[in-house]
Amino acid sequence: EDKVVQSPLSLVVHEGDTVTLNCSYEVTNFRSLLWYKQEKKAPTFLFMLTSSGIEKKSGRLSSILDKKELSSILNITATQTGDSAIYLCAVETSGSRLTFGEGTQLTVNP
Amino acid sequence: DAGITQSPRYKITETGRQVTLMCHQTWSHSYMFWYRQDLGHGLRLIYYSAAADITDKGEVPDGYVVSRSKTENFPLTLESATRSQTSVYFCASSEIGTYSNQPQHFGDGTRLSIL
């Protein structure tokens, strides 16, 4: 059975802090790992990672995949209150199926 | 506007009733998916479809039925609703990629309560 585990499950920080969210996986037929941000409605796509060691960056957010360790991290620097959300990690396997972790609830206080 | 839309946004029904959740996408994506989101479980795949008239079970398909007669529509039916099916339901779509598919894009969800 495919499994994705995220940690921590919740995190409270102050504006300006840097946070690191973790995702580990045990799946068969790995194709890619994706990060999504979910505020009140639909999850919105952040990153798709297929190759180990190549950092993807978008503004203050960055992510990297380690296929040897079967894990990924999502970093957010200089956090803002607008970063408060649930961050979801998902792994794509054959048949284009996504297996999601439980998510990390990030709260950024002013 | 292009995108993926779900209807209704909110639905309250009673146990034993049939209810259908609608999903429509305007991108002509090949793949469509239904997920449910519950506290402590994250998003779990119910059913998915690789093309019109092709559907397959996901992780939690029991109690649900899907069809896909047209590429743009992927309705999800609860044939006899149970309280355990109270959840937020998300539809998603994606296009085929070379090695992995393009990222899935999600609708805004349907919040379903079964009394």
XYZ file of C-alpha atoms in Angstrom, chain B residues 15-108:
94
model
C -29.239 8.617 4.731
C -30.470 6.286 2.006
C -30.956 9.009 -0.596
C -29.170 9.096 -3.911
C -27.079 12.178 -4.558
C -24.988 13.193 -7.562
C -22.072 15.607 -7.464
C -21.187 17.255 -10.742
C -17.765 18.122 -12.144
C -17.132 19.998 -15.386
C -13.797 21.047 -16.903
C -13.156 23.254 -19.913
C -9.503 22.354 -20.542
C -10.266 19.099 -22.421
C -7.941 17.290 -20.010
C -7.806 13.549 -20.490
C -7.672 12.609 -16.818
C -10.296 13.400 -14.183
C -10.350 12.408 -10.513
C -12.631 12.400 -7.492
C -11.242 12.749 -3.965
C -12.747 13.041 -0.534
C -11.074 15.043 2.220
C -11.569 14.123 5.864
C -9.766 15.192 9.025
C -6.973 12.782 9.837
C -6.945 11.241 6.357
C -6.012 14.006 3.965
C -7.295 13.593 0.410
C -8.186 10.067 -0.674
C -8.855 8.987 -4.239
C -12.335 7.591 -4.887
C -12.387 7.049 -8.660
C -10.522 8.324 -11.659
C -10.875 8.332 -15.429
C -8.190 8.330 -18.115
C -10.595 9.226 -20.942
C -14.268 9.133 -21.858
C -15.782 5.726 -21.068
C -12.687 4.629 -19.106
C -12.932 4.675 -15.314
C -11.060 2.932 -12.517
C -11.290 2.537 -8.760
C -9.143 4.469 -6.354
C -8.442 3.883 -2.690
C -12.012 4.267 -1.322
C -14.560 3.423 -4.086
C -17.208 1.550 -2.060
C -20.622 3.221 -2.128
C -19.785 5.437 -5.105
C -20.490 5.215 -8.830
C -18.978 7.287 -11.633
C -19.497 7.683 -15.348
C -17.759 9.631 -18.067
C -19.710 9.774 -21.297
C -18.121 13.108 -22.310
C -14.523 14.248 -21.786
C -15.568 17.390 -19.923
C -17.940 15.864 -17.356
C -17.281 13.391 -14.548
C -20.258 13.022 -12.177
C -19.972 11.146 -8.892
C -23.074 9.398 -7.512
C -23.700 8.136 -4.012
C -26.347 5.508 -4.654
C -27.567 5.210 -1.059
C -25.892 7.848 1.107
C -24.531 6.926 4.532
C -23.349 9.191 7.361
C -19.769 8.002 6.817
C -19.881 9.674 3.406
C -20.198 13.113 5.000
C -17.104 14.843 3.665
C -15.692 17.490 1.351
C -15.439 16.167 -2.203
C -12.916 17.498 -4.706
C -12.792 16.931 -8.423
C -9.505 17.364 -10.293
C -8.215 17.080 -13.844
C -4.843 16.778 -15.531
C -3.322 16.230 -18.935
C -1.007 13.432 -19.987
C 2.713 14.203 -19.827
C 5.732 12.452 -21.265
C 6.943 10.734 -18.095
C 4.465 11.922 -15.501
C 1.221 13.711 -16.009
C 0.841 17.447 -15.754
C -0.125 18.587 -12.234
C -3.705 17.984 -11.235
C -5.878 21.095 -10.924
C -8.708 21.041 -8.424
C -12.244 22.385 -8.277
C -13.455 24.344 -5.243
